[in-house]
Short mmCIF file of C-alpha atoms in Angstrom, two decimals:
data_model
loop_
_atom_site.label_atom_id
_atom_site.label_comp_id
_atom_site.label_asym_id
_atom_site.label_seq_id
_atom_site.Cartn_x
_atom_site.Cartn_y
_atom_site.Cartn_z
CA MET W 177 -0.13 0.01 0.21
CA THR W 178 1.12 2.90 -0.79
CA THR W 179 1.17 5.92 1.60
CA ALA W 180 -1.74 7.93 -0.45
CA GLU W 181 -3.46 4.73 0.57
CA LEU W 182 -2.87 4.99 3.83
CA GLN W 183 -6.18 5.98 6.24
CA ARG W 184 -6.02 9.12 7.38
CA ASP W 185 -7.96 10.86 10.36
CA ALA W 186 -10.17 14.19 9.76
CA ASP W 187 -7.22 16.39 9.98
CA GLY W 188 -5.22 14.41 7.06
CA HIS W 189 -3.23 12.63 10.07
CA LEU W 190 -2.43 9.21 9.56
CA ALA W 191 -5.02 6.99 11.08
CA ASN W 192 -2.96 4.15 12.88
CA ARG W 193 0.18 4.55 14.14
CA ALA W 194 1.11 1.20 13.31
CA ASP W 195 1.40 2.13 9.56
CA TRP W 196 4.32 4.51 10.11
CA ASN W 197 7.80 4.18 8.86
CA GLU W 198 10.76 6.50 8.17
CA GLN W 199 9.59 5.48 4.17
CA VAL W 200 5.98 7.09 5.12
CA ALA W 201 7.34 9.96 7.01
CA ARG W 202 9.35 10.95 3.98
CA ASP W 203 6.34 10.60 1.47
CA ILE W 204 4.07 12.88 4.04
CA ALA W 205 6.71 14.82 4.12
CA ILE W 206 6.75 16.08 0.75
CA GLU W 207 3.05 16.20 0.58
CA GLU W 208 4.02 19.02 3.00
CA GLY W 209 6.04 20.72 0.97
CA LEU W 210 9.16 19.15 2.28
CA GLU W 211 12.25 18.83 -0.01
CA ALA W 212 14.51 16.24 2.48
CA LEU W 213 14.27 15.35 5.64
CA THR W 214 17.92 16.69 7.14
CA ASP W 215 19.54 15.03 11.10
CA ARG W 216 17.56 17.70 12.35
CA HIS W 217 13.67 17.33 10.88
CA TRP W 218 14.32 13.64 12.19
CA LEU W 219 15.83 15.05 15.61
CA VAL W 220 12.18 17.29 16.26
CA ILE W 221 10.36 14.22 14.59
CA ASN W 222 11.92 11.29 17.21
CA PHE W 223 11.77 14.03 19.88
CA MET W 224 7.90 14.56 18.84
CA ARG W 225 7.79 10.35 19.21
CA LYS W 226 8.89 10.04 22.28
CA GLU W 227 6.88 13.19 24.06
CA PHE W 228 4.02 11.24 22.74
CA ASP W 229 4.76 7.40 24.06
CA ALA W 230 5.27 9.11 27.21
CA ARG W 231 2.77 11.66 27.53
CA GLY W 232 0.67 10.61 25.18
CA ASP W 233 0.38 13.88 22.86
CA ALA W 234 2.28 15.87 20.68
CA PRO W 235 4.25 18.18 21.84
CA SER W 236 3.74 22.34 21.18
CA ILE W 237 6.24 24.51 19.94
CA ARG W 238 6.86 25.92 23.33
CA LYS W 239 7.59 22.37 24.79
CA LEU W 240 9.92 21.75 22.12
CA THR W 241 11.89 25.04 22.31
CA LYS W 242 12.56 23.85 25.29
CA GLU W 243 13.40 20.74 25.57
CA SER W 244 14.06 19.50 22.12
CA GLY W 245 17.20 20.90 21.39
CA VAL W 246 15.99 23.45 18.51
CA ASP W 247 14.74 26.54 18.87
CA THR W 248 11.44 28.50 17.71
CA LYS W 249 13.58 30.41 14.74
CA GLU W 250 15.15 26.90 13.18
CA LEU W 251 11.71 25.13 13.84
CA TYR W 252 10.11 27.24 11.47
CA ALA W 253 12.72 26.93 8.84
CA LEU W 254 12.35 23.19 9.63
CA PHE W 255 8.78 22.88 9.14
CA PRO W 256 7.16 26.13 7.71
CA LYS W 257 4.46 27.88 9.01
CA GLY W 258 3.05 25.24 11.88
CA PRO W 259 6.22 23.33 12.97
CA ALA W 260 4.09 21.48 16.16
CA LYS W 261 1.09 20.32 13.78
CA LYS W 262 3.30 20.27 10.78
CA ALA W 263 6.00 17.54 12.52
CA ALA W 264 3.62 15.91 14.13
CA LYS W 265 2.02 14.51 10.91
CA ILE W 266 5.35 13.59 9.43
CA ALA W 267 5.70 11.43 12.93
CA GLY W 268 2.60 9.97 12.20
CA LEU W 269 1.18 11.27 15.23
CA PRO W 270 -2.20 13.22 15.75
CA LYS W 271 -2.86 16.85 15.79
CA PRO W 272 -1.78 18.11 19.23
CA LYS W 273 -4.55 18.82 21.66
CA GLY W 274 -2.93 22.29 22.73
CA CYS W 275 -3.91 23.28 18.70
CA ILE W 276 -7.44 23.88 19.53
CA MET Z 174 -11.03 20.60 62.72
CA LYS Z 175 -9.79 19.75 58.88
CA LYS Z 176 -8.55 21.85 56.43
CA LEU Z 177 -9.53 23.23 53.16
CA LEU Z 178 -7.51 25.93 51.64
CA ILE Z 179 -8.12 27.68 47.84
CA LEU Z 180 -5.89 29.67 46.33
CA GLY Z 181 -6.34 32.56 44.81
CA ALA Z 182 -9.82 35.03 44.87
CA GLY Z 183 -11.06 35.36 41.47
CA THR Z 184 -14.08 34.11 39.59
CA ALA Z 185 -13.36 31.04 40.22
CA GLY Z 186 -11.62 30.50 44.08
CA THR Z 187 -14.66 33.08 44.71
CA MET Z 188 -17.34 31.29 43.74
CA MET Z 189 -16.04 27.59 45.44
CA LEU Z 190 -15.34 29.38 48.61
CA ASN Z 191 -19.19 30.79 48.28
CA LYS Z 192 -20.39 26.68 47.19
CA LEU Z 193 -18.37 24.97 50.07
CA SER Z 194 -19.20 27.09 52.45
CA THR Z 195 -22.69 25.97 52.26
CA ALA Z 196 -21.66 22.96 51.21
CA LEU Z 197 -19.30 21.64 54.30
CA ASP Z 198 -19.84 21.39 57.95
CA ALA Z 199 -18.69 24.67 59.51
CA ARG Z 200 -17.86 22.25 63.03
CA GLU Z 201 -15.79 20.03 60.78
CA TRP Z 202 -14.39 21.81 58.03
CA GLN Z 203 -12.27 25.22 58.47
CA ILE Z 204 -12.19 26.40 54.88
CA THR Z 205 -9.36 29.67 53.86
CA ILE Z 206 -8.75 31.74 51.05
CA VAL Z 207 -5.48 33.33 49.66
CA ASP Z 208 -5.14 36.30 47.31
CA GLU Z 209 -2.37 38.90 47.06
CA PHE Z 210 -5.00 41.32 45.78
CA GLU Z 211 -8.23 43.43 47.20
CA THR Z 212 -9.67 44.51 44.24
CA HIS Z 213 -11.84 42.13 41.61
CA TYR Z 214 -11.83 42.92 38.35
CA TYR Z 215 -14.81 41.59 35.99
CA GLN Z 216 -12.51 41.32 33.33
CA PRO Z 217 -15.26 40.61 30.79
CA GLY Z 218 -15.75 44.20 30.71
CA PHE Z 219 -12.04 45.62 29.85
CA LEU Z 220 -13.18 44.42 26.07
CA PHE Z 221 -15.28 47.50 26.53
CA ILE Z 222 -13.00 49.96 28.32
CA PRO Z 223 -11.03 51.44 25.14
CA PHE Z 224 -14.31 52.40 23.09
CA GLY Z 225 -15.32 54.42 26.38
CA ILE Z 226 -18.74 52.30 26.74
CA TYR Z 227 -17.16 51.31 30.16
CA SER Z 228 -14.96 52.99 32.57
CA ARG Z 229 -12.63 52.16 35.67
CA ARG Z 230 -15.63 51.74 37.88
CA ASP Z 231 -17.83 49.90 35.62
CA VAL Z 232 -15.35 46.76 36.34
CA VAL Z 233 -14.07 47.05 39.91
CA LYS Z 234 -15.42 45.97 43.76
CA PRO Z 235 -13.50 44.63 46.43
CA LYS Z 236 -13.31 40.91 46.39
CA ARG Z 237 -14.56 40.93 50.40
CA ASP Z 238 -18.22 41.64 49.31
CA PHE Z 239 -18.13 38.75 47.63
CA PHE Z 240 -17.02 36.37 50.40
CA PRO Z 241 -19.40 35.17 52.13
CA PRO Z 242 -19.48 36.12 56.44
CA GLY Z 243 -16.87 34.75 58.83
CA SER Z 244 -14.61 33.37 55.65
CA SER Z 245 -11.05 32.90 57.05
CA VAL Z 246 -9.30 35.33 54.43
CA VAL Z 247 -5.60 35.61 53.86
CA MET Z 248 -3.86 38.68 52.41
CA SER Z 249 -0.80 37.59 50.23
CA GLY Z 250 1.01 36.24 47.46
CA ILE Z 251 1.81 32.55 47.33
CA ASP Z 252 5.94 31.50 47.72
CA ARG Z 253 4.67 27.66 46.34
CA ILE Z 254 2.86 24.22 46.86
CA ASP Z 255 4.51 22.05 48.96
CA ALA Z 256 2.14 19.08 47.91
CA ALA Z 257 4.22 15.93 49.38
CA GLU Z 258 4.11 17.71 52.72
CA ASN Z 259 0.38 18.58 52.29
CA ARG Z 260 1.06 22.77 52.95
CA VAL Z 261 2.01 25.91 50.84
CA LEU Z 262 4.31 28.55 51.50
CA LEU Z 263 3.03 32.06 51.48
CA SER Z 264 5.40 35.43 50.57
CA ASN Z 265 4.19 36.89 53.93
CA GLY Z 266 6.31 33.76 55.81
CA MET Z 267 3.08 32.25 56.72
CA VAL Z 268 2.64 28.21 56.23
CA LEU Z 269 -0.77 26.96 55.39
CA GLY Z 270 -1.47 23.34 56.24
CA TYR Z 271 -4.33 21.70 54.49
CA ASP Z 272 -6.35 18.11 53.56
CA PHE Z 273 -7.71 18.90 50.49
CA LEU Z 274 -6.70 22.09 48.14
CA ILE Z 275 -8.41 24.48 45.44
CA ILE Z 276 -5.76 25.52 42.83
CA ALA Z 277 -7.78 28.75 41.23
CA THR Z 278 -4.88 31.06 41.03
CA GLY Z 279 -5.22 32.39 36.90
CA ALA Z 280 -3.89 33.03 33.65
CA LYS Z 281 -2.54 36.35 33.02
CA ILE Z 282 -0.70 38.10 30.27
CA ARG Z 283 3.31 37.92 29.46
CA PRO Z 284 4.80 40.57 26.70
CA ASP Z 285 7.37 39.65 28.06
CA GLN Z 286 7.24 36.39 26.25
CA THR Z 287 7.96 38.19 23.47
CA GLU Z 288 11.07 40.01 22.02
CA GLY Z 289 10.51 43.50 22.19
CA LEU Z 290 6.89 43.92 22.80
CA GLN Z 291 7.49 45.30 25.83
CA ASP Z 292 10.12 47.76 24.72
CA ALA Z 293 10.50 51.64 23.53
CA GLU Z 294 6.44 51.62 21.86
CA TRP Z 295 4.97 49.54 24.83
CA ARG Z 296 1.55 51.83 25.82
CA LYS Z 297 2.51 54.51 23.62
CA SER Z 298 1.29 52.69 20.08
CA ILE Z 299 1.54 49.23 21.69
CA PHE Z 300 -1.40 48.34 23.90
CA ASP Z 301 -3.09 45.48 25.53
CA PHE Z 302 -6.84 45.71 26.60
CA TYR Z 303 -5.76 42.17 28.98
CA THR Z 304 -5.99 44.18 31.78
CA ILE Z 305 -7.37 47.53 33.47
CA GLU Z 306 -3.83 49.28 32.54
CA GLY Z 307 -3.77 48.43 29.05
CA ALA Z 308 -7.44 49.26 28.98
CA CYS Z 309 -7.42 52.53 29.77
CA ALA Z 310 -4.68 53.42 27.96
CA LEU Z 311 -6.38 52.53 25.07
CA ALA Z 312 -9.38 54.17 25.64
CA ASP Z 313 -7.37 57.40 26.26
CA PHE Z 314 -5.19 56.39 22.52
CA PHE Z 315 -8.28 56.45 20.92
CA LYS Z 316 -9.88 58.99 21.60
CA ARG Z 317 -6.99 61.37 19.99
CA TRP Z 318 -6.23 58.84 17.02
CA GLU Z 319 -6.39 60.11 13.43
CA GLY Z 320 -6.87 56.61 12.25
CA GLY Z 321 -4.16 54.65 10.48
CA ARG Z 322 -2.79 51.49 10.24
CA LEU Z 323 -4.77 49.27 13.32
CA VAL Z 324 -3.30 45.41 14.02
CA VAL Z 325 -4.67 43.29 16.45
CA ASN Z 326 -2.84 40.28 17.33
CA VAL Z 327 -3.09 37.17 18.84
CA ALA Z 328 0.39 36.32 20.12
CA GLU Z 329 -0.13 32.38 20.91
CA MET Z 330 -2.94 29.63 22.26
CA PRO Z 331 -4.24 29.18 24.29
CA ILE Z 332 -5.47 32.82 25.61
CA LYS Z 333 -8.54 33.77 28.11
CA CYS Z 334 -11.21 34.49 26.25
CA PRO Z 335 -10.63 33.12 22.50
CA VAL Z 336 -14.11 35.08 21.35
CA ALA Z 337 -12.83 38.63 23.05
CA PRO Z 338 -10.05 39.50 20.07
CA LEU Z 339 -12.82 38.91 17.28
CA GLU Z 340 -15.21 41.31 19.63
CA PHE Z 341 -12.60 43.91 19.84
CA VAL Z 342 -12.14 44.28 16.35
CA PHE Z 343 -16.15 44.10 15.60
CA LEU Z 344 -16.47 47.05 18.14
CA ALA Z 345 -13.36 48.86 16.90
CA ASP Z 346 -15.21 48.82 13.39
CA TRP Z 347 -18.50 49.87 15.26
CA TYR Z 348 -16.28 52.69 17.00
CA PHE Z 349 -14.85 54.35 14.09
CA THR Z 350 -17.83 54.15 12.14
CA GLU Z 351 -19.43 56.14 14.75
CA ARG Z 352 -16.66 58.70 14.61
CA GLY Z 353 -16.78 59.19 10.26
CA MET Z 354 -13.34 57.93 10.42
CA ARG Z 355 -13.62 54.42 9.24
CA ASP Z 356 -12.46 54.86 5.64
CA LYS Z 357 -9.07 56.51 7.79
CA VAL Z 358 -8.31 52.94 9.84
CA ASP Z 359 -7.31 49.91 8.59
CA ILE Z 360 -8.70 46.80 11.08
CA HIS Z 361 -6.27 43.76 10.24
CA PHE Z 362 -6.30 40.79 12.27
CA VAL Z 363 -3.76 38.66 12.68
CA THR Z 364 -3.52 35.28 14.77
CA PRO Z 365 -1.83 31.75 15.02
CA LEU Z 366 -4.98 30.02 14.17
CA PRO Z 367 -5.70 29.20 11.32
CA GLY Z 368 -8.92 30.91 11.17
CA ALA Z 369 -10.97 33.27 12.80
CA PHE Z 370 -11.78 31.26 15.68
CA THR Z 371 -10.91 27.52 17.20
CA LYS Z 372 -13.92 26.26 16.15
CA PRO Z 373 -14.47 25.16 12.61
CA LYS Z 374 -18.43 26.34 12.15
CA ALA Z 375 -18.08 28.69 14.38
CA SER Z 376 -14.43 30.37 12.58
CA SER Z 377 -16.50 29.81 9.12
CA ILE Z 378 -19.46 31.88 10.40
CA LEU Z 379 -17.18 34.56 12.09
CA GLY Z 380 -14.60 34.97 9.32
CA ASP Z 381 -17.95 36.36 7.16
CA PHE Z 382 -18.25 38.96 9.91
CA LEU Z 383 -14.55 40.43 9.32
CA ASP Z 384 -15.56 40.42 5.47
CA ARG Z 385 -18.50 42.36 5.50
CA LYS Z 386 -17.08 44.53 8.44
CA ASN Z 387 -13.92 44.98 5.85
CA ILE Z 388 -11.49 43.55 8.20
CA ARG Z 389 -7.90 42.07 7.24
CA LEU Z 390 -7.52 38.40 8.16
CA THR Z 391 -4.28 36.78 8.51
CA THR Z 392 -4.19 33.66 9.84
CA GLU Z 393 -1.39 31.30 10.66
CA PHE Z 394 0.99 33.87 12.00
CA ALA Z 395 3.58 33.45 14.88
CA ILE Z 396 4.99 35.85 15.98
CA GLY Z 397 8.45 35.77 15.82
CA ARG Z 398 9.28 39.58 17.67
CA VAL Z 399 7.97 43.46 17.51
CA GLU Z 400 10.35 45.62 15.66
CA ASN Z 401 10.14 49.07 17.54
CA ALA Z 402 12.09 51.67 15.31
CA SER Z 403 9.92 50.10 12.11
CA LYS Z 404 6.77 49.35 13.78
CA SER Z 405 5.97 45.97 12.52
CA ILE Z 406 5.47 42.68 13.84
CA VAL Z 407 8.08 39.89 12.06
CA SER Z 408 6.16 36.05 12.17
CA TRP Z 409 9.08 33.15 13.21
CA ASP Z 410 9.19 32.82 9.36
CA GLU Z 411 10.00 36.52 8.32
CA ILE Z 412 6.40 37.75 7.38
CA GLU Z 413 6.22 41.56 8.64
CA ILE Z 414 3.09 42.82 9.00
CA PRO Z 415 3.34 46.98 9.81
CA PHE Z 416 1.21 49.02 12.05
CA ASP Z 417 0.43 52.35 13.41
CA VAL Z 418 -1.29 51.29 16.36
CA LEU Z 419 -0.85 47.37 17.46
CA VAL Z 420 -3.19 45.67 20.12
CA THR Z 421 -1.22 42.54 21.55
CA ILE Z 422 -2.97 39.44 23.45
CA PRO Z 423 0.33 38.29 24.38
CA THR Z 424 0.80 34.82 25.71
CA ASN Z 425 -1.16 34.08 28.58
CA MET Z 426 0.14 31.56 31.43
CA GLY Z 427 -0.23 30.01 34.87
CA ASP Z 428 1.10 31.47 37.96
CA GLU Z 429 5.12 31.76 38.64
CA ALA Z 430 4.21 29.92 42.01
CA ILE Z 431 2.57 27.02 39.67
CA GLU Z 432 6.13 26.87 38.14
CA ARG Z 433 7.71 27.25 41.26
CA SER Z 434 6.24 24.54 43.06
CA GLY Z 435 6.88 21.90 40.23
CA LEU Z 436 2.93 21.51 38.76
CA GLY Z 437 2.64 23.28 35.85
CA ASP Z 438 3.39 22.42 32.04
CA GLU Z 439 5.35 24.72 29.90
CA LEU Z 440 2.72 27.33 30.10
CA HIS Z 441 2.78 26.51 33.94
CA PHE Z 442 -1.03 25.77 33.85
CA VAL Z 443 -1.59 22.73 36.00
CA PRO Z 444 -2.44 19.21 34.20
CA THR Z 445 -6.15 18.16 35.35
CA ASP Z 446 -8.54 15.64 34.78
CA LYS Z 447 -10.62 17.04 32.67
CA HIS Z 448 -13.59 15.35 33.44
CA THR Z 449 -13.19 15.15 37.14
CA LEU Z 450 -11.27 18.07 37.39
CA ARG Z 451 -8.92 16.69 39.83
CA SER Z 452 -4.85 17.26 39.74
CA GLU Z 453 -3.04 14.38 37.76
CA ALA Z 454 -0.48 14.13 39.73
CA HIS Z 455 -1.89 14.69 43.31
CA GLU Z 456 -5.23 12.84 44.66
CA ASN Z 457 -5.91 15.99 47.43
CA ILE Z 458 -5.51 18.27 45.13
CA PHE Z 459 -8.65 20.28 43.00
CA VAL Z 460 -7.50 22.30 39.97
CA ILE Z 461 -10.85 25.37 38.36
CA GLY Z 462 -10.68 28.02 35.74
CA ASP Z 463 -7.87 29.92 34.13
CA ALA Z 464 -5.09 27.86 36.29
CA THR Z 465 -6.17 24.20 34.66
CA ASN Z 466 -4.83 22.66 31.19
CA LEU Z 467 -8.00 21.75 29.96
CA PRO Z 468 -8.55 22.05 26.42
CA SER Z 469 -11.65 24.05 27.65
CA SER Z 470 -11.79 27.52 27.05
CA LYS Z 471 -10.41 29.98 29.69
CA ALA Z 472 -13.67 31.95 30.54
CA GLY Z 473 -15.48 33.00 33.41
CA SER Z 474 -18.66 30.78 32.11
CA VAL Z 475 -16.43 27.79 32.11
CA ALA Z 476 -15.24 28.45 35.71
CA HIS Z 477 -18.72 28.46 36.81
CA PHE Z 478 -19.45 25.33 35.05
CA GLN Z 479 -16.70 23.69 36.22
CA ALA Z 480 -17.60 25.08 40.20
CA ASP Z 481 -21.14 22.96 40.34
CA ILE Z 482 -18.76 19.12 39.13
CA LEU Z 483 -15.57 20.18 41.52
CA THR Z 484 -18.18 20.71 44.67
CA GLU Z 485 -20.18 17.17 43.67
CA ASN Z 486 -16.29 15.70 43.22
CA LEU Z 487 -15.26 17.51 46.34
CA LEU Z 488 -17.23 15.85 48.69
CA ALA Z 489 -17.16 12.94 46.95
CA ALA Z 490 -13.25 12.77 47.50
CA ILE Z 491 -13.40 14.04 51.10
CA GLU Z 492 -16.58 10.81 52.01
CA ASP Z 493 -13.91 8.57 49.63
CA ARG Z 494 -16.58 8.11 47.79
CA PRO Z 495 -15.70 7.39 43.61
CA LEU Z 496 -15.31 10.95 41.79
CA ARG Z 497 -18.66 10.44 38.91
CA ALA Z 498 -19.57 14.70 38.28
CA SER Z 499 -17.92 14.74 34.90
CA PHE Z 500 -17.15 18.37 33.02
CA ASP Z 501 -18.20 18.17 29.48
CA GLY Z 502 -15.98 21.02 28.32
CA HIS Z 503 -19.48 23.20 28.26
CA ALA Z 504 -18.55 27.46 27.60
CA ASN Z 505 -21.71 29.93 26.85
CA CYS Z 506 -20.08 33.17 25.40
CA PHE Z 507 -22.02 36.65 24.32
CA ILE Z 508 -19.37 37.63 21.38
CA GLU Z 509 -20.25 41.48 20.74
CA SER Z 510 -20.85 42.43 16.65
CA GLY Z 511 -20.78 45.50 17.35
CA PHE Z 512 -23.87 48.05 16.15
CA GLY Z 513 -25.94 47.19 19.22
CA LYS Z 514 -25.94 43.59 18.11
CA GLY Z 515 -24.46 40.27 19.56
CA VAL Z 516 -23.85 36.29 18.90
CA LEU Z 517 -24.02 33.44 21.23
CA ILE Z 518 -22.23 30.82 20.85
CA ASP Z 519 -22.53 27.13 23.40
CA PHE Z 520 -20.15 23.96 23.04
CA ASN Z 521 -18.22 21.28 24.85
CA TYR Z 522 -15.08 19.22 24.23
CA ASP Z 523 -17.00 17.25 21.58
CA THR Z 524 -19.74 19.20 20.26
CA GLU Z 525 -18.72 22.09 17.79
CA PRO Z 526 -20.81 25.54 18.30
CA LEU Z 527 -24.57 24.96 16.59
CA PRO Z 528 -27.73 27.31 15.64
CA GLY Z 529 -30.77 27.06 18.06
CA LYS Z 530 -32.44 29.36 20.53
CA PHE Z 531 -31.09 29.08 23.99
CA PRO Z 532 -31.98 28.69 26.94
CA LEU Z 533 -35.52 28.14 26.23
CA PRO Z 534 -35.44 25.37 22.98
CA GLY Z 535 -37.68 26.44 20.49
CA VAL Z 536 -38.02 29.86 22.59
CA GLY Z 537 -34.79 31.50 23.21
CA PRO Z 538 -34.84 34.29 23.83
CA PHE Z 539 -31.08 34.57 22.85
CA SER Z 540 -30.14 32.88 19.05
CA LEU Z 541 -27.55 30.60 19.06
CA LEU Z 542 -24.50 31.13 16.27
CA GLU Z 543 -27.27 33.96 15.02
CA GLU Z 544 -26.38 38.32 15.17
CA THR Z 545 -29.34 39.90 17.32
CA LYS Z 546 -29.92 42.89 19.32
CA MET Z 547 -31.24 40.53 22.28
CA ASN Z 548 -27.91 38.74 22.34
CA HIS Z 549 -26.29 41.88 22.50
CA TYR Z 550 -28.84 42.25 26.18
CA GLY Z 551 -27.42 39.33 27.29
CA LYS Z 552 -24.36 40.12 27.36
CA ILE Z 553 -24.88 43.70 29.23
CA MET Z 554 -26.98 42.03 31.05
CA PHE Z 555 -24.58 39.83 32.69
CA ARG Z 556 -22.56 41.79 34.24
CA TRP Z 557 -25.33 42.27 36.78
CA MET Z 558 -25.54 37.98 36.97
CA TYR Z 559 -21.92 37.76 37.44
CA TRP Z 560 -21.54 40.65 40.34
CA ASN Z 561 -25.38 39.25 41.81
CA PHE Z 562 -25.47 35.81 41.47
CA LEU Z 563 -22.33 34.28 39.69
CA LEU Z 564 -19.92 35.28 42.28
CA LYS Z 565 -22.14 34.36 45.30
CA GLY Z 566 -22.75 30.84 43.47
CA LEU Z 567 -25.72 30.83 43.41
CA GLU Z 568 -27.51 28.92 40.40
CA LEU Z 569 -28.27 30.29 36.89
CA PRO Z 570 -31.08 28.83 34.69
CA ILE Z 571 -28.37 26.90 32.23
CA GLU Z 572 -27.15 23.34 33.12
CA SER Z 573 -23.62 22.72 33.79
CA ASN Z 574 -23.46 19.97 31.04
CA MET Z 575 -24.48 21.40 27.03
CA SER Z 576 -27.41 20.58 26.11
CA MET Z 577 -28.23 19.76 22.67
CA ALA Z 578 -32.59 20.56 23.42
CA GLY Z 579 -32.68 23.67 21.04
CA LYS Z 580 -30.65 22.83 18.45
CA ARG Z 581 -30.47 22.21 14.71
CA TRP Z 582 -27.29 19.77 13.40
#
């Protein structure tokens, strides 16, 4: 099954976390207009997955800035427009609850 | 004697003091409330001050007027909560022990969280209206202003009363029209959200209002800094929006005492069970109102609905019974839309604002998601209800949990 055919939720995020792998992440990144995922992207994506496992929610931008080691300016450069939402989508997580 | 301690005598804390003073036996329980300020502000009224509709005296009363007779009140700041020892250390050196603790320390604006916001232009061409000082300073500024670019910017979500910034631009449109200078004012609403409001259906209706009122909308703008010399706000991805006057809704955060106590999240809001209102970390701590991290609106109506749930659950916890009352995220907001009209929305965690009649199905008198004069009168009347019923913990004719009766979907 290709990434485009995977089941999505109402926000366009993956419906099932089990469907996620690194290739799926790269495909979603392309859908989101990102050209390639660098080590810095992966650092954020992996941090988000770890946080989600620990707390059941994807972290906010403020939390990312405080704890991931990537500052806000760089987060916006890596994931233009909405870093928290975009990185969560690429990480195969639902939209952060904080983004109401 | 067992001890119940309430931190914060704002809307939520005062309501809980009133409700529990009736519900708990005074021979068994000593209730104490702590706050550092003497004055209670009717915060929903701040919105009207910049436009000369209300003045300072319309929104202030002494907190003591709303405490039941014989209440134990301690006027002091809070140093920190020592949850492991069931005690609170106050700034005045006092130490208060508790059997149960209610945290109602609220939220406040933090302009220091955005680079350049509190710099040279602060209170000269940059104002807030979430403080009495900011709202009054802006009223003085608008009286003399000859027009230009008015930018209203929400720095970061969540904020108290998420509809207030929209109401502000609607009222600004009305105010400058009445003064015969609307053509000289370019009103621009700049938000980090993907639309005009947090909930999709209301967002699209309110977005249409912006269009009709000739108010510009920029979405998904995350402010990174303010350039004071060139007078512009700049996003993290370097989009620049110039202003002649900036009305900012700065980042909202919980009290510093929450951070000092190690009880908060990254915004110093207390992680709270969204249904029982109990602290996630401690069984004898409950949290209410703006101080929680709940995904409900930070607003007085929400605190009011939570107060009934919290009273029931606290009484259950005291008697070691399971917590059965469940908060559904109910919020009810009158939105001023200008020219003497208003819109009413009613929603919860799971159900978006829907059209219909409220509170009596099919009758009203208020109309949901529709612009009417009656909704405006509801908002104006609410101030009287707030001072005379709500703060005193008396019943209002609205259920704590949301009702679907009278709604169309």
